[in-house]
PDB file of N, CA and C and ligand atoms in Angstrom:
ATOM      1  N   UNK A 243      85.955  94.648 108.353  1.00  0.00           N
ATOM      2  CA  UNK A 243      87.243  94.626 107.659  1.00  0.00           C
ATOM      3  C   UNK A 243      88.083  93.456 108.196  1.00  0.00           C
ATOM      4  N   UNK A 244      88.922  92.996 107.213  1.00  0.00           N
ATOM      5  CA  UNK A 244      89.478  91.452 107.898  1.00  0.00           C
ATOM      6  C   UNK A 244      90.756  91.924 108.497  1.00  0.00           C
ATOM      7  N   UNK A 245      90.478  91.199 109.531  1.00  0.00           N
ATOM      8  CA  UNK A 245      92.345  91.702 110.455  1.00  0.00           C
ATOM      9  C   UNK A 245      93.355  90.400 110.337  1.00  0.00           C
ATOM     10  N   UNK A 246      94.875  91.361 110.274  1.00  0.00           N
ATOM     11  CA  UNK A 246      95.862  90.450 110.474  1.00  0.00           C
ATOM     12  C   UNK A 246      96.610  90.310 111.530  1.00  0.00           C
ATOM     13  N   UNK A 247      97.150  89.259 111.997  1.00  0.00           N
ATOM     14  CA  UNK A 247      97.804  89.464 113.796  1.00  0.00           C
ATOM     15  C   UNK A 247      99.424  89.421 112.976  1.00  0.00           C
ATOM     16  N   UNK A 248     100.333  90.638 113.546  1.00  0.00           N
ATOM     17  CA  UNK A 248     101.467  90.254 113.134  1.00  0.00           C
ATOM     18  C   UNK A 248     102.126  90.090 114.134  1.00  0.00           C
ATOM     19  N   UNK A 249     102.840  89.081 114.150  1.00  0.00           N
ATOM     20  CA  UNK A 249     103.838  88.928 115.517  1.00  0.00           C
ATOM     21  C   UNK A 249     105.153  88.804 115.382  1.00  0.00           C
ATOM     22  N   UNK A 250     105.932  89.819 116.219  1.00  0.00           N
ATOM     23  CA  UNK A 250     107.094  90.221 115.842  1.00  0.00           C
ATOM     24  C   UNK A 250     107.933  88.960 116.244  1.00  0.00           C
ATOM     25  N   UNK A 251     109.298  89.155 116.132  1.00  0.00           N
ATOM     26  CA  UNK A 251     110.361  87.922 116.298  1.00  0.00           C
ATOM     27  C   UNK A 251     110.286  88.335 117.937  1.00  0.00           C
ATOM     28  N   UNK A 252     110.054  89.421 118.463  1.00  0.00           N
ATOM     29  CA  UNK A 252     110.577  89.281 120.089  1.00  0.00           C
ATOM     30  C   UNK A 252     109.038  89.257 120.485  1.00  0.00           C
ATOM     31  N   UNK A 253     107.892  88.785 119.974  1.00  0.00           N
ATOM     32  CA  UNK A 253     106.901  88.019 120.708  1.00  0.00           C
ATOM     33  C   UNK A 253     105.617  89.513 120.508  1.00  0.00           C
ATOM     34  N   UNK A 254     106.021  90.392 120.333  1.00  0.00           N
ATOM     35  CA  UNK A 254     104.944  91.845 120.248  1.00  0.00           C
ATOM     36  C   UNK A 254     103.956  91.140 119.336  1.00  0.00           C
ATOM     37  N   UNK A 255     102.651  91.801 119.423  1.00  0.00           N
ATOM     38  CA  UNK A 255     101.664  91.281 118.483  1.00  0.00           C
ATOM     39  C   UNK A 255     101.018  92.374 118.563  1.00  0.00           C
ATOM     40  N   UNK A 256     100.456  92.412 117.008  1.00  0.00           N
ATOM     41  CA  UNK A 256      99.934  93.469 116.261  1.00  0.00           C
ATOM     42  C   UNK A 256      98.547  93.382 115.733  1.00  0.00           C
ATOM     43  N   UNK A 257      97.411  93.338 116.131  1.00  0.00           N
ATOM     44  CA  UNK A 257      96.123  93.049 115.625  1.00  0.00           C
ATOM     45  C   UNK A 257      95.787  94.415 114.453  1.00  0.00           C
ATOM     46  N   UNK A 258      95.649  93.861 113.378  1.00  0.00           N
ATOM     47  CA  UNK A 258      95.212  95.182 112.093  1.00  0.00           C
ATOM     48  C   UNK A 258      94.227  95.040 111.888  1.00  0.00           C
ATOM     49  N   UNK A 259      93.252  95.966 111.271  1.00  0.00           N
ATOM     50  CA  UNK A 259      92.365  95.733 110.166  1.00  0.00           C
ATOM     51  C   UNK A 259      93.242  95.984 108.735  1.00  0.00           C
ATOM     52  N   UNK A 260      92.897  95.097 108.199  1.00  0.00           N
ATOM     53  CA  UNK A 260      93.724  95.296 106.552  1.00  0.00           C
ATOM     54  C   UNK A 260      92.732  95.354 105.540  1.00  0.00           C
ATOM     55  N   UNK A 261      92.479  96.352 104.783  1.00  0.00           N
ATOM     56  CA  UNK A 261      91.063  96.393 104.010  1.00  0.00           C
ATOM     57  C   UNK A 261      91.046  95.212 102.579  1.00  0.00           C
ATOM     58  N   UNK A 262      89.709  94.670 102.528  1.00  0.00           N
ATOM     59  CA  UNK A 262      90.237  93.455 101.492  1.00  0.00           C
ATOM     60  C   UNK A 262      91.079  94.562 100.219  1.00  0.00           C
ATOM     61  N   UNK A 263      91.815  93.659  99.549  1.00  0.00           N
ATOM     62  CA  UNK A 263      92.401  94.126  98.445  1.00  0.00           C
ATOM     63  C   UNK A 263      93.815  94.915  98.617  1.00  0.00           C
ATOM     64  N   UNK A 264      93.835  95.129  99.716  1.00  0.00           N
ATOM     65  CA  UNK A 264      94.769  95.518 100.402  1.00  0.00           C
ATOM     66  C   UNK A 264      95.971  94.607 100.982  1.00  0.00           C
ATOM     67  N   UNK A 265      97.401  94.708 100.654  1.00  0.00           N
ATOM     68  CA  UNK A 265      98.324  93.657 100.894  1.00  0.00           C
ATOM     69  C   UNK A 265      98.945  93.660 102.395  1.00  0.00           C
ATOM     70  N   UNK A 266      99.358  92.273 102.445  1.00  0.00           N
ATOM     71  CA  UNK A 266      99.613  91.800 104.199  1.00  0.00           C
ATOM     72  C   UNK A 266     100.431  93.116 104.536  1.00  0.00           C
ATOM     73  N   UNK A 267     102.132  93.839 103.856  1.00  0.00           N
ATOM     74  CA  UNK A 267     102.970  94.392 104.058  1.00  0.00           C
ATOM     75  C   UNK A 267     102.857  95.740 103.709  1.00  0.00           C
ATOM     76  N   UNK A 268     101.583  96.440 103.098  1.00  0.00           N
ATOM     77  CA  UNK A 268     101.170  97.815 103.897  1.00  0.00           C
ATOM     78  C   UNK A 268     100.117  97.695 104.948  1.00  0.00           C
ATOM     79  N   UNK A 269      99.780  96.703 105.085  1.00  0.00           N
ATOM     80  CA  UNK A 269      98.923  96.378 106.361  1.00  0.00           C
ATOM     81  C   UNK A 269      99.942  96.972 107.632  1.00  0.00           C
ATOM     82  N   UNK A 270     101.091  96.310 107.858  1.00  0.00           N
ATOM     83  CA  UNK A 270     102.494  96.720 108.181  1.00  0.00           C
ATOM     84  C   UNK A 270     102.801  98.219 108.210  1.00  0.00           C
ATOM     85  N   UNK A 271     103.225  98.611 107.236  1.00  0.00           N
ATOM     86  CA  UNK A 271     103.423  99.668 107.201  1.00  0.00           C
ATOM     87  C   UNK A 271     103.082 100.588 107.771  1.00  0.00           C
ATOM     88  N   UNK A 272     101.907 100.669 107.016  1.00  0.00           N
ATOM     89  CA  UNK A 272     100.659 101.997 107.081  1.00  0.00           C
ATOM     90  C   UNK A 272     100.212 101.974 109.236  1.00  0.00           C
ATOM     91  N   UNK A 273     100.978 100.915 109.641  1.00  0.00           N
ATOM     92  CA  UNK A 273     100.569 100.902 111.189  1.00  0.00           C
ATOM     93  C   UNK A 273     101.345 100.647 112.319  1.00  0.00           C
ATOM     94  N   UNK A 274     102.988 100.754 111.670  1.00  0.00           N
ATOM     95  CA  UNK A 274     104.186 100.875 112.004  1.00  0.00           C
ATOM     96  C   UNK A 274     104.887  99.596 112.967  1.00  0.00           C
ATOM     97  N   UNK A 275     103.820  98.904 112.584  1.00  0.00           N
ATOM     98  CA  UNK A 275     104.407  96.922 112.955  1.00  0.00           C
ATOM     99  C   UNK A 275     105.972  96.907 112.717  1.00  0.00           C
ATOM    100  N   UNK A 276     107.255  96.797 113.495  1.00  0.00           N
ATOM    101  CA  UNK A 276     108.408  96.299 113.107  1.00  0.00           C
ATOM    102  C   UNK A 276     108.584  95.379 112.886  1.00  0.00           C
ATOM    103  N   UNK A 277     109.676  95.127 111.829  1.00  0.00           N
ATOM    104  CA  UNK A 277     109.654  93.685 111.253  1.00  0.00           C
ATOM    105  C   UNK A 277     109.610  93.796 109.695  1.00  0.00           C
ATOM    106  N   UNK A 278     108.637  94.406 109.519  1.00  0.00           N
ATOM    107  CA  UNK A 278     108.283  94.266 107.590  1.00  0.00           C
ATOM    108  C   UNK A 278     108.976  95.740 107.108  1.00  0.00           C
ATOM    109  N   UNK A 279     109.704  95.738 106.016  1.00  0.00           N
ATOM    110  CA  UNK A 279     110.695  97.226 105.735  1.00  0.00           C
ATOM    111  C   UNK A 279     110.000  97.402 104.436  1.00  0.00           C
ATOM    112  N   UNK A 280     109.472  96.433 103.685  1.00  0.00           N
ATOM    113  CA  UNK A 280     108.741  96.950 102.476  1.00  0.00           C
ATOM    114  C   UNK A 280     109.297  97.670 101.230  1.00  0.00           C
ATOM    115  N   UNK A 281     111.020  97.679 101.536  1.00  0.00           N
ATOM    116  CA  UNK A 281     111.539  98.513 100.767  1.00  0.00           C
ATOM    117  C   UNK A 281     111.059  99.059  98.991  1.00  0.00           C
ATOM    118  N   UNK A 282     110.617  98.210  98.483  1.00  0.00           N
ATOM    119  CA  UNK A 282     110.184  98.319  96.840  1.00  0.00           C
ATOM    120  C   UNK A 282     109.025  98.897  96.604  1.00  0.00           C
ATOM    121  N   UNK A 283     108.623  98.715  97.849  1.00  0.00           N
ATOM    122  CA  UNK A 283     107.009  99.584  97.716  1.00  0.00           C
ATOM    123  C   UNK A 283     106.082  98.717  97.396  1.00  0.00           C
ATOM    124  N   UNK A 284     106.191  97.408  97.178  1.00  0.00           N
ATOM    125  CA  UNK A 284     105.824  96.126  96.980  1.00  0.00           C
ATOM    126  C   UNK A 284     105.810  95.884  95.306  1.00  0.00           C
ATOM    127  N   UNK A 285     106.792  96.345  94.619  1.00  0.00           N
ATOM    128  CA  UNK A 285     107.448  96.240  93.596  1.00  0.00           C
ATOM    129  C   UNK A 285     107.698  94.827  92.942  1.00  0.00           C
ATOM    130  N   UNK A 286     107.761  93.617  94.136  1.00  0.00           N
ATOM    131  CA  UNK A 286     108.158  92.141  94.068  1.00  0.00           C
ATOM    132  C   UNK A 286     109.575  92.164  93.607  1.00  0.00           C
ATOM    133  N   UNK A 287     110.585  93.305  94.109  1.00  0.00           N
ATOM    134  CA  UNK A 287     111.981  92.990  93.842  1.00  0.00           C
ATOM    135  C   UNK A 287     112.924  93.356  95.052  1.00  0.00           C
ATOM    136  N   UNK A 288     112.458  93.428  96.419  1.00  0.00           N
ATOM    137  CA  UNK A 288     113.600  93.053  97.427  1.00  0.00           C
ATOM    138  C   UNK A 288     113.752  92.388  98.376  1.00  0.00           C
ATOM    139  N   UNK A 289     112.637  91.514  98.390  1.00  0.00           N
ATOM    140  CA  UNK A 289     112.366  90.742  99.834  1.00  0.00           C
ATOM    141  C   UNK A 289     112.287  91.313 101.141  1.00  0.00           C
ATOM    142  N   UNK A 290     112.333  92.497 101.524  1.00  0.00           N
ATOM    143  CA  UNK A 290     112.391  92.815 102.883  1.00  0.00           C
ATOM    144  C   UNK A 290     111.227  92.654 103.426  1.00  0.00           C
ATOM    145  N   UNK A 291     109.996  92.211 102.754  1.00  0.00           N
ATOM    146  CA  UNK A 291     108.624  92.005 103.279  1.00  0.00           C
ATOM    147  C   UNK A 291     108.166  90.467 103.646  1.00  0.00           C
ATOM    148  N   UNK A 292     109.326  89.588 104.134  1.00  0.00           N
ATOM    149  CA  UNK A 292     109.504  88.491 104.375  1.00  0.00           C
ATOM    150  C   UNK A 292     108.747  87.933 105.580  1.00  0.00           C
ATOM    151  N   UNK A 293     107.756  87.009 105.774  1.00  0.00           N
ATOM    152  CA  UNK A 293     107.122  86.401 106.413  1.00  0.00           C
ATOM    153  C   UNK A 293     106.900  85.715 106.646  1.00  0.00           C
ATOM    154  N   UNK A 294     106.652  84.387 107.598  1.00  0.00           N
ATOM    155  CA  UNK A 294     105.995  83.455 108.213  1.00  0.00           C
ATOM    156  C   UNK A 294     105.075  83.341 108.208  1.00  0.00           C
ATOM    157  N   UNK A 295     104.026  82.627 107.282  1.00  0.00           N
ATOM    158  CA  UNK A 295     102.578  82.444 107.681  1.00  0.00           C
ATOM    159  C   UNK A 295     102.312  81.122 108.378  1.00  0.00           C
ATOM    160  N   UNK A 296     101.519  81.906 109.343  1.00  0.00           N
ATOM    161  CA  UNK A 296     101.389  80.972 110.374  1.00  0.00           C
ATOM    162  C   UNK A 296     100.668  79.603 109.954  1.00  0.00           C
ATOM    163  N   UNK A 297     101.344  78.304 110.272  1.00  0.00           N
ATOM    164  CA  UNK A 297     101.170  76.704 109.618  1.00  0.00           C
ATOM    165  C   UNK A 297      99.451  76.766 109.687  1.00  0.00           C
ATOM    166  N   UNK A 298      98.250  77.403 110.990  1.00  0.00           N
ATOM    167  CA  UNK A 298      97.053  77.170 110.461  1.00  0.00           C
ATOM    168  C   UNK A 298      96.635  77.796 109.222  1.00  0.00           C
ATOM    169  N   UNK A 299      96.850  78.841 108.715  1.00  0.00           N
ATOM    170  CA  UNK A 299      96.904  79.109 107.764  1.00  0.00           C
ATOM    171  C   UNK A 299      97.605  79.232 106.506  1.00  0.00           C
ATOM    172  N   UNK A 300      98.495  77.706 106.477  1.00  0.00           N
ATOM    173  CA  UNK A 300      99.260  77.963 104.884  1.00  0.00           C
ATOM    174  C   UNK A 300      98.186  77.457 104.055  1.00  0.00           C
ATOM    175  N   UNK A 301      96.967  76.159 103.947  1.00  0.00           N
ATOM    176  CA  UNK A 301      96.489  75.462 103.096  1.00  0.00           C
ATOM    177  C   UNK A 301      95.318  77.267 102.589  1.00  0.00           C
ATOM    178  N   UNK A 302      95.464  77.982 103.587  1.00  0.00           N
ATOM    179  CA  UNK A 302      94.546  79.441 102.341  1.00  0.00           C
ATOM    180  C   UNK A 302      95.227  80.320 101.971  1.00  0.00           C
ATOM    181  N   UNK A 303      96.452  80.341 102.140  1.00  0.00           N
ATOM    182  CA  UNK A 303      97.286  81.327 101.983  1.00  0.00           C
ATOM    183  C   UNK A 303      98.215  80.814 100.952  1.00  0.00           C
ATOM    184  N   UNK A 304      98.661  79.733 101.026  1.00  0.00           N
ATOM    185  CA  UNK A 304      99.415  79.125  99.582  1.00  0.00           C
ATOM    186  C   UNK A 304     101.049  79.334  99.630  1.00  0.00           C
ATOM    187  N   UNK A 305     101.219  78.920  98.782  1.00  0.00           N
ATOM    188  CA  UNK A 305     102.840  78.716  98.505  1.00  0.00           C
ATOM    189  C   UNK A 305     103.000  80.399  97.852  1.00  0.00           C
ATOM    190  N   UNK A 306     104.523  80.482  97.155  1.00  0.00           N
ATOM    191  CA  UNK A 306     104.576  81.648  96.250  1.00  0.00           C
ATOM    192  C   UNK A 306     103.666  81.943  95.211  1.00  0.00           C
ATOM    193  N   UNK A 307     103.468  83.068  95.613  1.00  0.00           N
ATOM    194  CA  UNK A 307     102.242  82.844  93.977  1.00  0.00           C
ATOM    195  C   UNK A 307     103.048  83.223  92.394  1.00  0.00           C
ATOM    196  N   UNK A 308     103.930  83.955  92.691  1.00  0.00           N
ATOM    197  CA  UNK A 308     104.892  83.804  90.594  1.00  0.00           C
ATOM    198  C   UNK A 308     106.640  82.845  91.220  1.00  0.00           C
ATOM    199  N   UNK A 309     106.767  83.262  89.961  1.00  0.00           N
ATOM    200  CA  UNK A 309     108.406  81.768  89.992  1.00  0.00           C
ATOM    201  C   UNK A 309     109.102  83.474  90.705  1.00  0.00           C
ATOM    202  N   UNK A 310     108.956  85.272  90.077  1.00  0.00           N
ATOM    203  CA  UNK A 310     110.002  85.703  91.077  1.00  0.00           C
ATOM    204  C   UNK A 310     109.824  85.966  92.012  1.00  0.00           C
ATOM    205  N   UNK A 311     108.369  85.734  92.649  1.00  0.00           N
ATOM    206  CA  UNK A 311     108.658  85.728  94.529  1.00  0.00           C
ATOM    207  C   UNK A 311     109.686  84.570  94.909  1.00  0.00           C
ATOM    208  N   UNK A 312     109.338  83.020  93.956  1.00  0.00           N
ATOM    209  CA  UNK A 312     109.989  82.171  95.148  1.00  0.00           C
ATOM    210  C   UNK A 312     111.610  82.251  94.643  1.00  0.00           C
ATOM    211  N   UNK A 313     112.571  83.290  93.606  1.00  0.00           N
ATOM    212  CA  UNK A 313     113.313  83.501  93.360  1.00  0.00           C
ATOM    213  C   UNK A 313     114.002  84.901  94.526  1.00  0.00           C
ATOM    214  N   UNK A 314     112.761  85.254  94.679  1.00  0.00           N
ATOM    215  CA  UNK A 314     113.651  86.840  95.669  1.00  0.00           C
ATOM    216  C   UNK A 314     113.703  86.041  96.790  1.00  0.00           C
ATOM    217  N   UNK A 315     112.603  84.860  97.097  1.00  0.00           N
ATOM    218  CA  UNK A 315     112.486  84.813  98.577  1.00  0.00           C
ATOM    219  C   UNK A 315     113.846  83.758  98.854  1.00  0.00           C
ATOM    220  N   UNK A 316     114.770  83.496  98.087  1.00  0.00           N
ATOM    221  CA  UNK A 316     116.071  82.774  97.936  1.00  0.00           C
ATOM    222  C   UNK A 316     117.024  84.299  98.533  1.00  0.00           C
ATOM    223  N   UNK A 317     116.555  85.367  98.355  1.00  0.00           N
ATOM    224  CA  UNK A 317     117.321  86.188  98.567  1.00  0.00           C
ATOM    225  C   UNK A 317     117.251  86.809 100.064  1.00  0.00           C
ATOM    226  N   UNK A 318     116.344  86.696 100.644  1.00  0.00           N
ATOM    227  CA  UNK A 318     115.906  87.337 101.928  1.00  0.00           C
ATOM    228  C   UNK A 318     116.941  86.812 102.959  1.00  0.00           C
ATOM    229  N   UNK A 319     117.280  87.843 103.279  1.00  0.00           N
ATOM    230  CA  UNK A 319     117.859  87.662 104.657  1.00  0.00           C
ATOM    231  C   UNK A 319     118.519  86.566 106.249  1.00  0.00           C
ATOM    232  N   UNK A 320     117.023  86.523 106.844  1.00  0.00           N
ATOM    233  CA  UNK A 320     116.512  85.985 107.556  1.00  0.00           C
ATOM    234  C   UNK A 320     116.519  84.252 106.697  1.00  0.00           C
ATOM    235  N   UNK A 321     116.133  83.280 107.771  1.00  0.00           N
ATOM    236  CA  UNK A 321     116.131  81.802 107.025  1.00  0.00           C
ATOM    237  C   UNK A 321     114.403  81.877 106.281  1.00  0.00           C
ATOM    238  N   UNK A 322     114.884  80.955 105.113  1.00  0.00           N
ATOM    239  CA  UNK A 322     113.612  80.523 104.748  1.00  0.00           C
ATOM    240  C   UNK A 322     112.930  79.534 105.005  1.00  0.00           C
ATOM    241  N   UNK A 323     111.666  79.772 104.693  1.00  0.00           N
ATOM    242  CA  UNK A 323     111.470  78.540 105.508  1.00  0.00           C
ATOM    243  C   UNK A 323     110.077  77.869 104.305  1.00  0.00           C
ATOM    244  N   UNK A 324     109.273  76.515 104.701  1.00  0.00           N
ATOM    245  CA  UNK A 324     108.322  76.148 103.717  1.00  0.00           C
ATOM    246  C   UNK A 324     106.927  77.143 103.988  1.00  0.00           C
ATOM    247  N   UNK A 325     106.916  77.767 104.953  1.00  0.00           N
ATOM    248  CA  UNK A 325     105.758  78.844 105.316  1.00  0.00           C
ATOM    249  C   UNK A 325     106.095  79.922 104.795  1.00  0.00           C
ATOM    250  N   UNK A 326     107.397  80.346 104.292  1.00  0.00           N
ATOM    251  CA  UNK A 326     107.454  81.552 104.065  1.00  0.00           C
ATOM    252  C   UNK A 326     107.164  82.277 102.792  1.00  0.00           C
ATOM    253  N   UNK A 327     106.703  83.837 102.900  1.00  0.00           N
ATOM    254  CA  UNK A 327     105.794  84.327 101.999  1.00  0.00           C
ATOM    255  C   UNK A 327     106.582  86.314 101.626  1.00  0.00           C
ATOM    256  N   UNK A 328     106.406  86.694 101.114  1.00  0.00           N
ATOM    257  CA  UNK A 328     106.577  88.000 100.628  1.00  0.00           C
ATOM    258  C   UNK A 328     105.245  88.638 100.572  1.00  0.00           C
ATOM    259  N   UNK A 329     105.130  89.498 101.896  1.00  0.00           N
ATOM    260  CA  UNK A 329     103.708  89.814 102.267  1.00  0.00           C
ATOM    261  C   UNK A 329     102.764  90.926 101.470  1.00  0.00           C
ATOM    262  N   UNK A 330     103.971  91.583 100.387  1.00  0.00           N
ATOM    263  CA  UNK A 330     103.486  92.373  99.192  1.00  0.00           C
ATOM    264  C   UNK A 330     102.632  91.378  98.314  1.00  0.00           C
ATOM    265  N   UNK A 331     102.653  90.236  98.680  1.00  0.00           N
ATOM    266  CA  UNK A 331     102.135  89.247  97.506  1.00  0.00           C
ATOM    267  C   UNK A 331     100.954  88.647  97.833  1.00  0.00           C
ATOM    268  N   UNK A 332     100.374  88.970  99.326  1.00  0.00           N
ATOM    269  CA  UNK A 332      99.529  88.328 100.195  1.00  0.00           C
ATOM    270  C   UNK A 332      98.226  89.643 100.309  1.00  0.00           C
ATOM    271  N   UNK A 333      97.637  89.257  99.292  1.00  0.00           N
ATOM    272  CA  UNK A 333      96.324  90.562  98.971  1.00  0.00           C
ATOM    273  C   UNK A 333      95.013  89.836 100.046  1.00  0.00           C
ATOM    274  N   UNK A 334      95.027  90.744 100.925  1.00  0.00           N
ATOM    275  CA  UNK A 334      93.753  90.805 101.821  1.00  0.00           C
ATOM    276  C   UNK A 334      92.689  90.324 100.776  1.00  0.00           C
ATOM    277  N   UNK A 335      91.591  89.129 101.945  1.00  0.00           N
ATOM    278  CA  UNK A 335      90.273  88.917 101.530  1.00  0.00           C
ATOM    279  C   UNK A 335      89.366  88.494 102.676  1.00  0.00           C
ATOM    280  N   UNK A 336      87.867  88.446 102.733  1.00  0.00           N
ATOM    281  CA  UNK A 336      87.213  88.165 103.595  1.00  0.00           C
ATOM    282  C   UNK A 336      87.923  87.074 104.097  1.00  0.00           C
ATOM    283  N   UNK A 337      88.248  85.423 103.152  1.00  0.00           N
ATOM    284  CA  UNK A 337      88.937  84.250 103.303  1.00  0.00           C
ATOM    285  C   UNK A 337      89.549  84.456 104.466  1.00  0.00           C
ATOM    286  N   UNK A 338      90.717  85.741 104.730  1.00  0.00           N
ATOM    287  CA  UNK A 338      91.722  85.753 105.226  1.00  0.00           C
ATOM    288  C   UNK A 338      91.685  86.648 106.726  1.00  0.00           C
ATOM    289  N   UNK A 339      90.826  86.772 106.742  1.00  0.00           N
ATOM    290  CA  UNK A 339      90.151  87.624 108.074  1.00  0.00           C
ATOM    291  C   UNK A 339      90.549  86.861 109.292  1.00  0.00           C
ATOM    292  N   UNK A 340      91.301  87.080 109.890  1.00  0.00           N
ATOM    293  CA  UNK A 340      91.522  86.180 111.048  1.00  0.00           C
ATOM    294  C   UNK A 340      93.385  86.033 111.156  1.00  0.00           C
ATOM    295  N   UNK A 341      93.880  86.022 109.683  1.00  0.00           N
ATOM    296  CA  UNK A 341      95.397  85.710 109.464  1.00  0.00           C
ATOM    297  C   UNK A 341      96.594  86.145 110.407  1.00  0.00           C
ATOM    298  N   UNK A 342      97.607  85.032 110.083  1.00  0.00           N
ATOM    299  CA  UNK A 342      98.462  85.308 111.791  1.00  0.00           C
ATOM    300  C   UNK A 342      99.652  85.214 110.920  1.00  0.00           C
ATOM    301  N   UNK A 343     100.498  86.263 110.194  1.00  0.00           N
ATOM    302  CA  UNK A 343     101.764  85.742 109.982  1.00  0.00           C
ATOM    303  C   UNK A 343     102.967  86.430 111.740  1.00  0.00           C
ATOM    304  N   UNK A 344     104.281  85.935 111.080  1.00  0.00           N
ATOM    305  CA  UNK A 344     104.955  85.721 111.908  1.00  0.00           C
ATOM    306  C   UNK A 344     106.226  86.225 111.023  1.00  0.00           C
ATOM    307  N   UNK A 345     106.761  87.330 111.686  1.00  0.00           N
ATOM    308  CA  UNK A 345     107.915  88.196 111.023  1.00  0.00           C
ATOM    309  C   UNK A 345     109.453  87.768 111.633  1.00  0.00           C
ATOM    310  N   UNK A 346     110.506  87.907 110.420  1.00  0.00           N
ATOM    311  CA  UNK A 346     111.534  87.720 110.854  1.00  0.00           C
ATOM    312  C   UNK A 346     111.976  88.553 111.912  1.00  0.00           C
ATOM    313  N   UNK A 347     113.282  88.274 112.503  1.00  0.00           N
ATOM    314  CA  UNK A 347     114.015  89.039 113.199  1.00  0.00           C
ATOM    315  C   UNK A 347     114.808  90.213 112.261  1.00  0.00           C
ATOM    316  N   UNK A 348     115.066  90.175 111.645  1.00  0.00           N
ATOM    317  CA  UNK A 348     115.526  91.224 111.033  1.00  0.00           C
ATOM    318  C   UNK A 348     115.325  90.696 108.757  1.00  0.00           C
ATOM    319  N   UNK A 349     115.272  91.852 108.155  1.00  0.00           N
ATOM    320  CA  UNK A 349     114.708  92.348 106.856  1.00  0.00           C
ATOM    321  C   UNK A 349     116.687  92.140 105.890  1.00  0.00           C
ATOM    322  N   UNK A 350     117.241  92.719 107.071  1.00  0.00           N
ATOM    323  CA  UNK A 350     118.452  92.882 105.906  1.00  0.00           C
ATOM    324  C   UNK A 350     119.786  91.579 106.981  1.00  0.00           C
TER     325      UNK A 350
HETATM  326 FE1  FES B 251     109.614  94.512  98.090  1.00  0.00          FE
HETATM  327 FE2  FES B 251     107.623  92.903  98.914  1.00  0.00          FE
HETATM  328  S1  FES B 251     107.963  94.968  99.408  1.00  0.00           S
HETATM  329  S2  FES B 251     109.250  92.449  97.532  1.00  0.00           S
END
């Protein structure tokens, strides 16, 4: 199963298994990582699932994938940044087995 490392804003790190098909921010969830709030249920309408993907992995992980992620991700909280991602939007794959995002300090 491919794992994700999440690493909190105060340095904690979180090694998952995330099953493919399965998204970065119940990866989160479902394993009580702080940092990701997930509020919509991954709905793609509140940003609280705001992330940093880590720079070795933006060229597989990609930019926003629709125009309203990179519209909510105007809304998030925390700064944005050119790595940053809405981890409801980031669907587990073998590809991604290894992945390191990097969570804000705070969701709201
Ligand atoms: Fe709400 Fe991702 S969980 S936009």
């Amino acid at each position: 199963m491919p794992k994700v490392t999440y690493i909190e804003h105060n340095g904690t790190t979180h090694e998952i298994e995330v099953p493919t098909g399965e998204n970065v921010m119940r990866g989160a969830l479902y394993n009580n990582v702080e940092g990701i709030v997930g509020e919509c249920g991954g709905a793609l309408s509140c940003a609280t699932c705001h992330c940093y993907v880590d720079e070795a992995w933006m060229d597989k992980v990609g930019g926003p994938s629709s125009d309203t992620e990179s519209e909510l991700l105007e809304q998030a909280s925390a700064e944005v940044k050119p790595n940053s991602r809405l981890s409801c939007q980031i669907d587990m794959s073998d590809a991604l087995d290894g992945l390191i995002v990097h969570l804000p300090e705070s969701q709201y």
